[in-house]
Amino acid sequence: MAVGDGGRKGHKKSESDYIESKEDHSDLEENFSDPEDFIDDITDEELLPDILKQKPSPSDSFESVIVCDNIPKTGSEKLEKLTKLLKKLFSKFGNIVTEHIPLDSSGQTKGYMFLEYGSLSEAKEAARALNGHRLDKHHVFDVNLFSEFDKYTTVEANWTAPEPTPYKDPGNLQSWLLNKECLDQMSIIYNGGETTSVMLNSAPELTTVEERKHWTETYVRWSPLGSYLCTFHSKGIALWGGEHFKQIQRFSHTGVQLVDFSPCERYIVTFSPMPVSRSDTGVAESVIVWDIQTGNKKRGFPVDGPTTGWPFLKWSSDGNYFARLQMDAISVYELPSCGLLDKKSLKVTNVRDFEWSPDQSIISYWVPEGEACPARVSLIEIPSRKELRIRNLFSVADCKLHWQKSGDHLCVKVDRYAKKKLENNEIKYSGMYYNFEIFHVKKKQVPIDTVECKEVVSAFAWEPVGSKFAYIHGEAPRISVSFYKIGDEKITLLKTLEKRQCNSLFWCPAGQFIILAGLRNLNGVLEFVDSSDMTVMTSPQEHFMCTDVEWDPTGRYVSTAVSFWGHKMDNGFWLWNFQGRQISKNPMDGFCQLLWRPRPPSLLSAKQIKEIRKNMKEYSRTFEVQDLRSKSKASKDVLDKRKKMKDDFNVYRQRVAKVIEQQKSQRMELRNDIDTDELDSHTDNFEEEVIEFLVKVDETVIGE
């Protein structure tokens, strides 16, 4: 290729032309310019592809610009101070390239400003977070992207509203509550996870309501009120409901592993360890909030900063708020907007954990000790952020927050150092002891009582309905369980059951009854205790290698199970009544999970429930008769089999009778017109003849 063409296509010189040119102009400088007839046919995209990728588009300068209205109107003497304040506030969301605050003819600000960020994602985040921000009581920001102005000013004159989506009837989501005998349902996964069944707790055998192969890929989960059954799949989750478990909704979230429902069943939260980056912000989201009714995504969150396990987002009792733990803050979001409450988080330095009250919009949280500050437990009312109670604690190693289901009491289990002393400029402790700080939340000024325990506490549980709590303390072989009752004036120790083999407590949902369970390495020892008089109702039972204990929602029955996921042998589940009497054993190959279907709260008032309990003896007679009938009945499968056999016999009998009737004339002809069908075997006209046939001869040789 000729030197003068610059390595480009187009006009080329021959080798002879090049030599001649070199000889004629050897005394002059080389000429690298293109000839007049040269045609350049190479595009800039071929020459500079990497550089042209960074070429700004005409709209880039507008898309990363935001407009903030309702800023203070001030004169030129305060302009510099106002600019610094606004830049400090808006720079939290990204790099500000330029800012401009327009002035009127008198030098006063016009009440709005323009800011350009380095990227579109930064501009969107600033507009979302600061829209509605209250600078002071007279100035509330109205922040929008500059590109949105053009979007709404160019709306077509003949705009037509979108057609509404046709309503899809999900069916009766509470159909299982119409069972006349008030039998509960349960979901069962077996065959190593291949088969999922929904069964009815009928007697004497369970009845299958629905059964499907590969209904879920991992496990299932019921919604809090029992309306939906959630199944897990590699591409997301699906919700099923109605009488025949039709698919109600599905949500696409690849690799989803965990879900959590809002208490009102309006929203669902999903978690996947494979975060998905948003195209607009580039933020990797692992946790997503969905609207169950519409199937739309409400908001996503990255898993960063401090976490206390699942659920990552914790819901208020009414489902109007959810909150998450962040570094030195608790962020509370309101529904349905999923926006930050009052546009700011609840600032709590070094906060470790928090929990919502089960029946009020109250948050409890705890903060560990600092260099000059004690540990602290606080109760905060939402949305007012009013502090209801603060409890300072000293020598604290750890805290656990336990709310009673009714929300009347909060127990803070405090692990404390017994004594501390300074040795070689180091603080050393000589042991541990444990406190239970009981907050009486619904009493005036929230009084607090303290229960102290000198032994290691391994489990704590509130009575769901009532005012008692129990905890396991001590070390093997001296493990004990203590029961306390909260009275009007003080907390009373009811009884301590000593030398027990248990590591878990399971209260009946209706209260009063509790199971002391020794799961897994304690060989599945079960004790059924009536806490009203502290009596053990039966001798200790045993379900060897039991891994799970589940009460049904009414508190009448309880299941114990050996899951294939926890133990590979003797898989299956046993059913018991609340008194500890075994009802049935149900071994299953590859049994994995049993979950009772929850029930919504009763529609009866407290007065009506009290009246029913008062007259329980009258109702129990009817129930006892029904129980006896159910016990006397054979199983449904046996009854169906007997009925089928009887029906088949009747069909066969009718067919044979028809043949006999057709052959009657032939029989009478062979028997001299005697109707033998009508003759009595004892009359003289009927002679009975016995004919014998030789069937076979057996010879046996008897030896000497």
XYZ file of C-alpha atoms in Angstrom:
704
model
C 0.000 0.000 0.000
C 1.323 3.467 -0.872
C 2.648 5.652 1.945
C 0.599 8.629 0.901
C -2.798 6.925 1.268
C -2.518 6.840 5.082
C -3.458 3.151 5.266
C -6.951 3.820 3.880
C -8.898 2.349 1.002
C -9.588 4.342 -2.145
C -7.056 5.721 -4.641
C -3.806 3.674 -4.737
C -0.476 4.341 -6.418
C 1.431 1.709 -8.314
C 5.000 0.779 -7.390
C 6.439 2.525 -10.498
C 4.613 5.724 -9.647
C 6.074 5.608 -6.160
C 9.663 5.104 -7.420
C 9.312 7.905 -9.977
C 7.919 10.253 -7.368
C 10.784 9.437 -5.028
C 13.436 10.089 -7.700
C 11.898 13.401 -8.830
C 11.502 14.828 -5.307
C 14.384 13.284 -3.432
C 15.581 16.683 -2.306
C 12.147 17.667 -0.886
C 10.174 16.501 2.199
C 7.803 13.577 1.758
C 4.183 14.560 1.072
C 1.619 12.575 3.170
C -1.484 14.411 1.991
C -4.152 12.581 -0.009
C -4.501 13.305 -3.715
C -7.395 15.441 -4.929
C -9.364 12.480 -6.307
C -8.986 10.368 -3.091
C -12.274 8.905 -1.736
C -12.441 8.123 2.018
C -15.014 5.320 2.540
C -14.132 4.284 6.185
C -16.599 5.378 8.860
C -15.673 6.798 12.249
C -17.392 3.843 13.948
C -14.842 1.490 12.315
C -11.854 3.615 13.286
C -12.824 4.707 16.847
C -15.448 2.294 18.218
C -14.288 2.507 21.871
C -14.222 6.277 21.969
C -17.562 6.708 20.212
C -19.246 4.528 22.847
C -18.658 7.384 25.270
C -20.170 9.935 22.934
C -22.988 11.756 24.790
C -26.440 11.611 23.286
C -28.550 14.801 22.929
C -30.821 13.715 25.773
C -28.091 12.734 28.255
C -27.717 16.236 29.589
C -31.461 16.407 30.320
C -32.059 12.916 31.729
C -29.516 13.389 34.521
C -30.923 16.818 35.455
C -33.491 17.264 38.214
C -35.680 20.259 39.035
C -36.360 21.048 42.682
C -39.301 23.349 43.436
C -40.238 25.097 46.702
C -36.744 26.058 47.821
C -36.520 29.199 50.005
C -36.737 32.580 48.272
C -33.834 34.666 49.554
C -31.736 37.626 48.500
C -28.173 37.629 47.215
C -26.777 38.050 50.747
C -27.993 34.541 51.734
C -27.532 32.878 48.347
C -24.137 31.374 49.141
C -25.367 29.887 52.431
C -28.473 28.445 50.725
C -26.398 26.949 47.911
C -24.070 25.181 50.372
C -27.033 23.789 52.304
C -28.751 22.423 49.196
C -25.542 20.964 47.730
C -24.829 19.172 51.008
C -28.316 17.671 50.989
C -28.369 16.607 47.322
C -24.738 15.423 47.153
C -25.640 12.392 49.322
C -27.074 10.703 46.226
C -24.180 11.198 43.801
C -21.717 13.571 42.188
C -23.264 16.947 41.291
C -21.789 18.180 38.011
C -23.472 21.589 37.957
C -26.172 23.433 39.861
C -28.124 26.549 38.906
C -30.479 28.652 41.032
C -32.311 31.215 38.815
C -32.618 34.796 40.111
C -35.160 37.472 39.283
C -34.382 41.096 38.304
C -33.990 42.086 41.973
C -31.418 39.336 42.662
C -33.789 37.154 44.674
C -34.102 33.391 44.090
C -37.240 32.280 42.197
C -37.972 29.282 44.432
C -36.592 26.498 42.243
C -33.214 25.139 41.138
C -31.588 22.825 38.566
C -29.018 20.144 39.420
C -27.125 17.892 37.031
C -25.787 14.566 38.291
C -23.085 12.405 36.806
C -25.509 9.633 35.853
C -29.196 8.969 35.327
C -29.351 6.471 38.218
C -28.084 9.095 40.675
C -30.636 11.611 39.431
C -33.499 9.117 39.787
C -32.474 8.149 43.314
C -32.253 11.810 44.386
C -35.670 12.582 42.884
C -37.256 9.553 44.561
C -35.707 10.150 47.988
C -36.080 13.933 48.258
C -39.471 14.380 46.651
C -41.649 15.538 49.536
C -38.652 16.269 51.800
C -39.477 18.878 54.443
C -36.652 21.417 54.696
C -38.596 23.371 57.302
C -42.261 23.937 58.148
C -42.695 26.337 55.189
C -40.697 24.528 52.469
C -41.472 21.002 51.218
C -39.496 19.955 48.147
C -41.165 18.911 44.903
C -38.427 17.104 42.934
C -38.784 15.795 39.365
C -36.564 14.711 36.497
C -36.184 17.397 33.831
C -37.052 14.845 31.137
C -40.493 14.338 32.737
C -41.534 17.883 31.811
C -41.223 17.087 28.110
C -43.041 13.774 28.647
C -46.142 15.383 30.131
C -46.198 18.475 27.909
C -46.337 16.337 24.741
C -49.377 14.232 25.660
C -51.505 13.498 22.608
C -54.745 15.440 22.283
C -56.681 12.268 21.422
C -55.401 10.297 24.391
C -57.483 7.260 25.262
C -57.485 5.536 28.621
C -56.084 1.975 28.657
C -58.597 -0.828 28.784
C -59.024 -2.338 32.247
C -57.755 -5.857 32.762
C -60.678 -8.295 32.928
C -61.380 -9.598 36.403
C -60.217 -13.141 37.048
C -62.237 -14.876 39.724
C -59.860 -16.850 41.997
C -62.736 -18.787 43.524
C -63.581 -19.102 47.187
C -60.246 -18.814 48.982
C -61.882 -19.825 52.293
C -63.690 -22.896 50.946
C -61.937 -25.252 53.369
C -63.596 -23.426 56.287
C -67.008 -24.688 55.109
C -66.261 -28.228 56.279
C -69.257 -29.282 58.428
C -67.096 -31.213 60.873
C -64.556 -28.353 61.101
C -61.720 -30.655 60.058
C -58.355 -29.048 59.384
C -56.146 -29.487 56.341
C -52.416 -30.134 56.176
C -49.797 -30.130 53.419
C -47.493 -33.157 53.225
C -44.382 -33.606 51.082
C -43.032 -37.136 50.667
C -41.212 -39.438 48.200
C -38.104 -37.355 48.759
C -39.915 -34.186 47.677
C -41.490 -35.544 44.483
C -45.093 -35.702 45.744
C -47.070 -32.997 47.534
C -50.499 -33.663 49.033
C -53.114 -31.593 50.820
C -54.949 -33.892 53.235
C -57.933 -33.625 55.555
C -57.490 -34.655 59.194
C -60.385 -37.108 59.149
C -60.850 -40.234 61.294
C -59.911 -43.003 61.282
C -57.756 -42.292 58.210
C -56.642 -39.093 56.494
C -58.493 -38.052 53.340
C -56.627 -36.755 50.305
C -57.981 -33.422 49.066
C -55.392 -32.779 46.339
C -52.221 -34.582 45.289
C -49.738 -33.645 42.574
C -46.349 -34.785 41.387
C -43.562 -32.193 41.293
C -45.889 -29.513 42.658
C -42.883 -27.803 44.237
C -39.134 -28.121 43.803
C -38.130 -27.546 47.432
C -40.835 -26.993 50.059
C -44.215 -25.271 50.488
C -45.500 -22.476 52.699
C -49.028 -21.465 53.782
C -50.037 -17.809 53.986
C -50.806 -16.493 57.517
C -54.597 -16.766 57.116
C -54.487 -19.980 55.081
C -55.773 -18.463 51.824
C -52.751 -19.388 49.670
C -50.363 -22.295 49.268
C -46.952 -21.104 48.060
C -44.760 -23.428 45.974
C -41.115 -22.868 45.014
C -39.600 -23.193 41.549
C -36.275 -22.345 39.923
C -37.760 -19.339 38.108
C -39.905 -18.033 40.979
C -42.886 -18.897 43.168
C -46.567 -19.620 42.570
C -49.634 -19.156 44.776
C -52.499 -21.669 44.727
C -55.933 -21.475 46.290
C -59.620 -22.187 46.011
C -61.472 -25.482 46.271
C -59.313 -27.264 43.669
C -56.074 -25.325 44.254
C -55.947 -23.400 41.005
C -52.996 -21.108 40.345
C -53.871 -17.636 41.628
C -50.641 -15.738 40.967
C -46.998 -16.258 40.114
C -43.908 -14.136 40.654
C -40.713 -14.327 38.630
C -37.630 -14.298 40.879
C -34.837 -16.634 39.771
C -33.374 -18.844 42.481
C -35.906 -17.819 45.135
C -35.317 -19.622 48.437
C -37.330 -17.778 51.106
C -40.699 -16.013 51.256
C -42.585 -14.025 53.866
C -46.214 -12.847 53.765
C -47.608 -9.658 55.208
C -50.098 -10.374 58.048
C -52.963 -9.076 55.864
C -51.940 -11.369 52.936
C -51.818 -8.373 50.607
C -48.058 -8.518 49.980
C -45.341 -11.143 49.758
C -41.555 -10.780 50.108
C -39.133 -13.064 48.230
C -35.398 -13.600 48.685
C -32.870 -15.058 46.256
C -29.100 -15.364 46.791
C -28.688 -14.494 43.096
C -29.346 -10.723 43.012
C -30.707 -9.109 39.863
C -29.289 -5.726 38.812
C -31.824 -3.076 37.895
C -31.327 -1.616 34.432
C -32.000 1.961 35.558
C -29.977 2.152 38.786
C -27.605 -0.808 38.546
C -28.463 -1.802 42.135
C -28.334 -5.576 42.750
C -31.635 -6.550 44.411
C -31.968 -9.788 46.379
C -35.191 -9.014 48.291
C -38.370 -8.010 46.423
C -41.780 -6.908 47.713
C -44.748 -7.965 45.520
C -48.431 -7.095 45.439
C -50.321 -10.411 45.600
C -53.534 -9.162 44.000
C -51.933 -7.529 40.939
C -48.713 -9.549 40.740
C -46.721 -6.323 40.354
C -43.358 -5.632 41.908
C -43.575 -2.952 44.580
C -39.914 -2.466 45.477
C -36.574 -4.262 45.667
C -33.756 -4.106 48.205
C -30.101 -5.166 48.225
C -28.877 -7.261 51.138
C -26.188 -5.027 52.589
C -25.281 -3.833 56.048
C -26.306 -5.623 59.261
C -28.920 -8.380 59.090
C -30.506 -10.578 61.744
C -31.513 -13.414 59.456
C -34.868 -13.996 57.814
C -37.245 -12.235 57.524
C -35.108 -9.421 56.154
C -38.157 -7.141 56.170
C -40.384 -7.236 59.264
C -44.089 -6.360 59.044
C -46.310 -4.424 61.396
C -49.364 -6.272 62.703
C -51.806 -4.519 60.310
C -49.559 -4.794 57.236
C -49.418 -0.997 56.771
C -45.671 -0.788 57.452
C -42.549 -2.861 57.106
C -39.082 -2.102 58.418
C -35.513 -3.229 57.883
C -32.314 -2.945 59.894
C -29.553 -0.716 58.521
C -26.280 0.644 59.808
C -27.161 2.860 62.788
C -30.792 3.082 61.673
C -34.147 1.352 61.351
C -35.860 2.225 58.075
C -39.670 2.103 58.190
C -41.611 2.006 54.905
C -45.313 2.678 54.470
C -47.682 0.849 52.156
C -48.897 0.919 49.450
C -46.232 3.379 48.214
C -43.296 1.432 49.752
C -41.765 4.840 50.430
C -39.645 5.706 53.448
C -41.871 6.957 56.269
C -41.519 10.778 56.541
C -38.613 10.497 54.062
C -36.135 9.645 56.825
C -34.998 6.616 58.799
C -35.187 6.160 62.533
C -31.625 7.005 63.599
C -30.385 4.576 66.289
C -26.632 4.346 66.713
C -25.300 0.764 66.785
C -28.779 -0.824 66.860
C -28.583 -4.650 66.897
C -32.116 -5.985 66.483
C -35.772 -4.955 66.505
C -39.259 -6.512 66.522
C -42.819 -5.265 65.874
C -45.608 -5.680 68.398
C -48.075 -8.415 67.272
C -51.143 -6.158 67.595
C -49.942 -2.518 67.608
C -47.683 -0.318 65.477
C -44.916 -0.354 68.090
C -41.253 -1.185 67.442
C -39.002 -2.576 70.157
C -35.232 -2.493 69.654
C -32.048 -2.864 71.683
C -28.637 -1.223 71.568
C -25.481 -2.719 73.171
C -23.267 -0.934 75.662
C -20.891 1.776 74.488
C -17.798 3.235 76.083
C -19.767 5.541 78.357
C -23.359 4.409 77.745
C -25.349 1.447 79.074
C -27.229 -0.977 76.868
C -30.742 0.198 76.054
C -34.122 -1.322 75.171
C -36.678 1.095 73.728
C -40.298 1.042 72.589
C -41.175 3.431 69.739
C -44.655 4.197 68.452
C -45.081 4.396 64.669
C -45.722 6.706 62.813
C -45.404 9.359 65.535
C -41.896 8.079 66.562
C -42.834 8.739 70.167
C -40.702 6.893 72.715
C -43.023 4.949 75.017
C -40.411 3.385 77.312
C -36.648 3.122 77.722
C -34.820 0.546 79.845
C -31.105 0.935 80.569
C -29.161 -2.284 81.189
C -25.594 -2.912 82.398
C -23.041 -5.707 81.889
C -24.968 -6.948 78.855
C -23.574 -9.617 76.531
C -26.658 -10.172 74.382
C -30.445 -9.585 74.223
C -33.370 -11.430 72.652
C -36.789 -9.834 72.121
C -39.889 -12.020 72.664
C -43.366 -10.530 72.131
C -46.432 -12.257 73.518
C -48.894 -13.120 70.730
C -51.605 -10.864 72.204
C -49.139 -7.943 72.432
C -49.814 -7.407 76.142
C -46.247 -8.154 77.215
C -42.701 -8.009 75.864
C -39.966 -10.171 77.347
C -36.339 -9.160 76.840
C -34.017 -12.056 77.635
C -30.769 -10.438 78.789
C -27.483 -12.372 78.960
C -25.376 -10.611 81.582
C -21.833 -10.858 82.860
C -21.790 -11.787 86.548
C -18.732 -9.831 87.686
C -16.082 -7.874 85.918
C -12.662 -6.805 87.074
C -9.632 -5.158 85.570
C -6.546 -7.331 85.108
C -3.516 -6.076 83.177
C -5.622 -3.260 81.744
C -8.162 -5.805 80.432
C -11.748 -6.327 81.579
C -12.418 -9.948 82.582
C -15.697 -11.570 83.607
C -16.216 -14.371 86.117
C -19.431 -15.915 84.756
C -22.877 -15.309 83.292
C -26.399 -14.950 84.585
C -29.709 -14.241 82.882
C -32.553 -11.773 83.347
C -36.036 -11.616 81.887
C -37.201 -7.999 81.647
C -41.010 -8.124 81.343
C -42.585 -4.980 79.815
C -46.306 -4.562 80.584
C -46.942 -2.733 77.318
C -50.653 -1.962 77.721
C -50.396 -0.612 81.241
C -49.915 3.059 82.070
C -46.282 4.208 81.689
C -45.283 0.624 80.729
C -44.038 -0.800 84.051
C -41.269 -3.428 84.009
C -40.740 -6.542 86.146
C -37.573 -8.614 86.350
C -37.120 -12.385 86.700
C -33.578 -13.620 87.346
C -32.035 -16.998 86.539
C -28.531 -18.119 87.550
C -28.415 -21.079 85.125
C -27.983 -21.254 81.380
C -31.281 -20.553 79.567
C -31.684 -22.542 76.336
C -35.316 -21.814 75.352
C -38.142 -19.379 76.146
C -41.806 -19.406 75.074
C -44.915 -17.318 75.822
C -48.330 -18.867 76.272
C -50.181 -17.683 73.100
C -53.491 -17.085 74.896
C -53.047 -16.318 78.578
C -50.482 -14.752 80.877
C -47.907 -17.507 81.463
C -44.431 -18.146 80.112
C -41.935 -20.986 80.421
C -38.209 -21.395 79.892
C -35.690 -24.246 79.906
C -32.635 -23.781 82.089
C -29.681 -25.807 83.328
C -27.327 -28.250 81.671
C -27.616 -32.009 81.136
C -28.409 -34.096 83.055
C -30.029 -31.441 85.289
C -32.337 -29.707 82.849
C -35.401 -28.018 84.339
C -38.435 -26.150 83.029
C -39.884 -23.261 85.048
C -43.378 -21.808 84.619
C -44.381 -18.274 85.643
C -47.709 -16.471 85.714
C -48.095 -12.695 85.326
C -50.577 -11.342 87.854
C -52.010 -7.880 88.386
C -49.264 -6.896 90.813
C -46.405 -9.387 90.502
C -44.985 -12.330 88.587
C -45.400 -15.666 90.380
C -43.445 -18.891 89.955
C -45.997 -21.662 89.363
C -43.705 -24.675 89.343
C -40.323 -25.955 88.249
C -40.245 -29.382 86.584
C -36.816 -30.822 87.301
C -34.659 -33.395 85.521
C -36.395 -33.240 82.153
C -35.132 -34.418 78.767
C -36.110 -31.495 76.573
C -34.623 -28.750 74.443
C -37.766 -27.187 72.913
C -41.116 -25.821 74.106
C -44.340 -25.940 72.063
C -47.418 -24.179 73.462
C -50.879 -25.113 72.246
C -52.312 -22.262 70.079
C -55.292 -22.056 72.454
C -53.016 -21.874 75.496
C -52.996 -23.968 78.714
C -51.282 -27.060 77.233
C -47.589 -27.332 76.396
C -45.242 -29.996 75.032
C -41.742 -30.393 76.473
C -39.846 -31.942 73.554
C -36.384 -33.432 73.335
C -35.772 -33.270 69.585
C -33.063 -34.945 67.540
C -30.195 -35.953 69.851
C -32.609 -36.378 72.807
C -34.411 -39.188 70.938
C -37.783 -37.455 70.580
C -38.978 -37.572 74.200
C -42.386 -35.830 74.560
C -44.132 -34.656 77.723
C -47.660 -33.228 77.593
C -48.245 -30.773 80.450
C -51.432 -29.024 81.584
C -50.236 -25.644 82.858
C -53.520 -24.902 84.666
C -52.566 -27.265 87.500
C -49.020 -28.170 86.368
C -49.743 -31.867 85.889
C -48.118 -34.183 83.365
C -51.106 -35.689 81.536
C -49.372 -38.876 80.351
C -46.148 -40.671 81.030
C -43.318 -39.405 78.786
C -43.873 -40.556 75.194
C -41.186 -41.123 72.604
C -41.046 -40.594 68.850
C -37.514 -41.732 68.086
C -35.359 -39.119 66.303
C -38.295 -36.695 66.051
C -37.283 -33.545 64.140
C -40.503 -31.477 64.027
C -43.500 -30.744 66.262
C -46.523 -28.902 64.795
C -49.793 -27.985 66.543
C -52.920 -27.726 64.424
C -54.476 -24.203 64.429
C -57.281 -25.185 66.823
C -55.010 -26.781 69.417
C -56.903 -30.110 69.341
C -54.198 -32.149 67.635
C -50.437 -32.115 67.270
C -48.119 -33.863 64.829
C -44.592 -35.114 65.446
C -42.443 -36.023 62.478
C -39.114 -37.453 61.408
C -38.187 -35.547 58.257
C -36.101 -36.986 55.434
C -34.287 -33.652 55.385
C -33.103 -34.189 58.972
C -32.879 -37.964 59.327
C -32.821 -40.640 56.603
C -34.477 -43.460 58.588
C -37.982 -44.062 60.019
C -39.488 -41.156 58.084
C -43.138 -40.330 58.685
C -45.421 -38.524 61.122
C -47.525 -39.411 64.153
C -50.725 -37.698 65.270
C -51.621 -37.064 68.914
C -54.439 -35.333 70.710
C -53.723 -32.427 73.061
C -53.633 -34.796 76.070
C -50.796 -36.887 74.652
C -52.845 -39.872 73.457
C -51.517 -41.267 70.207
C -54.111 -41.331 67.427
C -52.224 -42.749 64.446
C -48.827 -43.594 62.996
C -48.217 -42.673 59.369
C -44.898 -43.993 58.007
C -44.020 -42.550 54.590
C -41.079 -43.182 52.297
C -39.043 -40.017 51.919
C -41.384 -37.960 54.121
C -40.077 -34.357 54.188
C -42.556 -31.839 55.589
C -45.941 -31.472 57.265
C -47.591 -28.055 57.712
C -51.060 -27.433 59.110
C -53.184 -24.964 57.176
C -53.676 -21.823 59.318
C -57.121 -20.470 60.177
C -58.137 -16.795 60.171
C -59.144 -15.226 63.516
C -62.597 -16.146 64.798
C -65.459 -13.804 63.956
C -66.963 -14.396 67.387
C -66.555 -11.719 70.033
C -64.762 -12.391 73.316
C -68.148 -12.403 75.075
C -69.539 -15.052 72.720
C -66.464 -17.248 73.145
C -66.759 -16.953 76.913
C -70.410 -17.989 76.742
C -69.582 -21.041 74.615
C -66.896 -22.172 77.044
C -69.344 -21.733 79.929
C -71.831 -24.108 78.261
C -69.248 -26.504 76.850
C -70.762 -29.535 78.587
C -73.969 -29.177 76.582
C -72.087 -28.978 73.284
C -69.693 -31.789 74.193
C -72.500 -34.346 74.237
C -73.146 -33.781 70.545
C -69.435 -33.948 69.775
C -69.007 -37.189 71.742
C -71.786 -38.857 69.718
C -70.132 -37.733 66.485
C -66.773 -39.051 67.687
C -68.271 -42.460 68.500
C -69.860 -42.643 65.071
C -66.580 -41.818 63.373
C -64.779 -44.501 65.416
C -67.386 -47.161 64.587
C -67.236 -46.471 60.886
C -64.826 -48.290 58.657
C -62.451 -46.275 56.618
C -63.689 -44.626 53.464
C -61.568 -46.935 51.290
C -63.052 -50.062 52.911
C -66.606 -48.760 52.534
C -66.020 -47.908 48.880
C -64.538 -51.370 48.265
C -67.482 -53.133 49.936
C -69.994 -51.065 48.016
C -68.259 -51.859 44.726
C -68.223 -55.595 45.504
C -71.945 -55.521 46.340
C -72.788 -53.622 43.157
C -70.736 -56.053 41.048
C -72.480 -59.042 42.669
C -75.928 -57.580 42.014
C -75.073 -57.051 38.347
C -73.782 -60.631 38.072
C -76.883 -62.025 39.857
C -79.250 -60.188 37.518
C -77.348 -61.453 34.476
C -77.424 -65.081 35.689
C -81.101 -64.851 36.649
C -81.892 -63.676 33.124
C -80.049 -66.668 31.625
C -81.848 -69.090 33.950
C -85.198 -67.654 32.916
C -84.317 -68.070 29.219
C -83.331 -71.733 29.738
C -86.442 -72.661 31.767
C -88.381 -74.083 28.804
C -85.487 -76.377 27.886
C -85.235 -77.665 31.440
C -88.959 -78.430 31.601
C -88.810 -80.316 28.288
C -85.940 -82.455 29.565
C -87.787 -83.112 32.861
C -91.184 -84.188 31.433
C -92.731 -80.727 31.832
C -91.951 -80.687 35.532
C -91.050 -77.258 36.832
C -88.245 -78.233 39.147
C -87.727 -74.577 40.091
C -91.026 -74.665 42.015
C -90.696 -78.156 43.582
C -89.770 -78.699 47.168
C -86.820 -81.049 47.698
C -88.875 -83.011 50.309
C -91.846 -83.865 48.020
C -92.382 -87.308 46.484
C -92.171 -85.921 42.953
C -88.565 -85.036 43.419
C -85.901 -87.753 43.636
C -82.380 -87.003 44.635
C -79.648 -89.069 43.005
C -76.033 -89.089 44.096
C -73.420 -89.886 41.473
C -69.803 -90.552 42.448
C -66.776 -90.151 40.147
C -63.296 -91.584 40.594
C -60.929 -88.635 40.531
C -57.507 -90.307 41.027
C -55.703 -93.231 42.687
C -52.684 -92.684 44.912
C -50.322 -95.594 45.593
C -47.969 -95.545 48.548
C -45.212 -98.185 48.751
C -44.386 -99.137 52.306
C -40.848 -100.325 52.654
C -39.569 -103.095 54.814
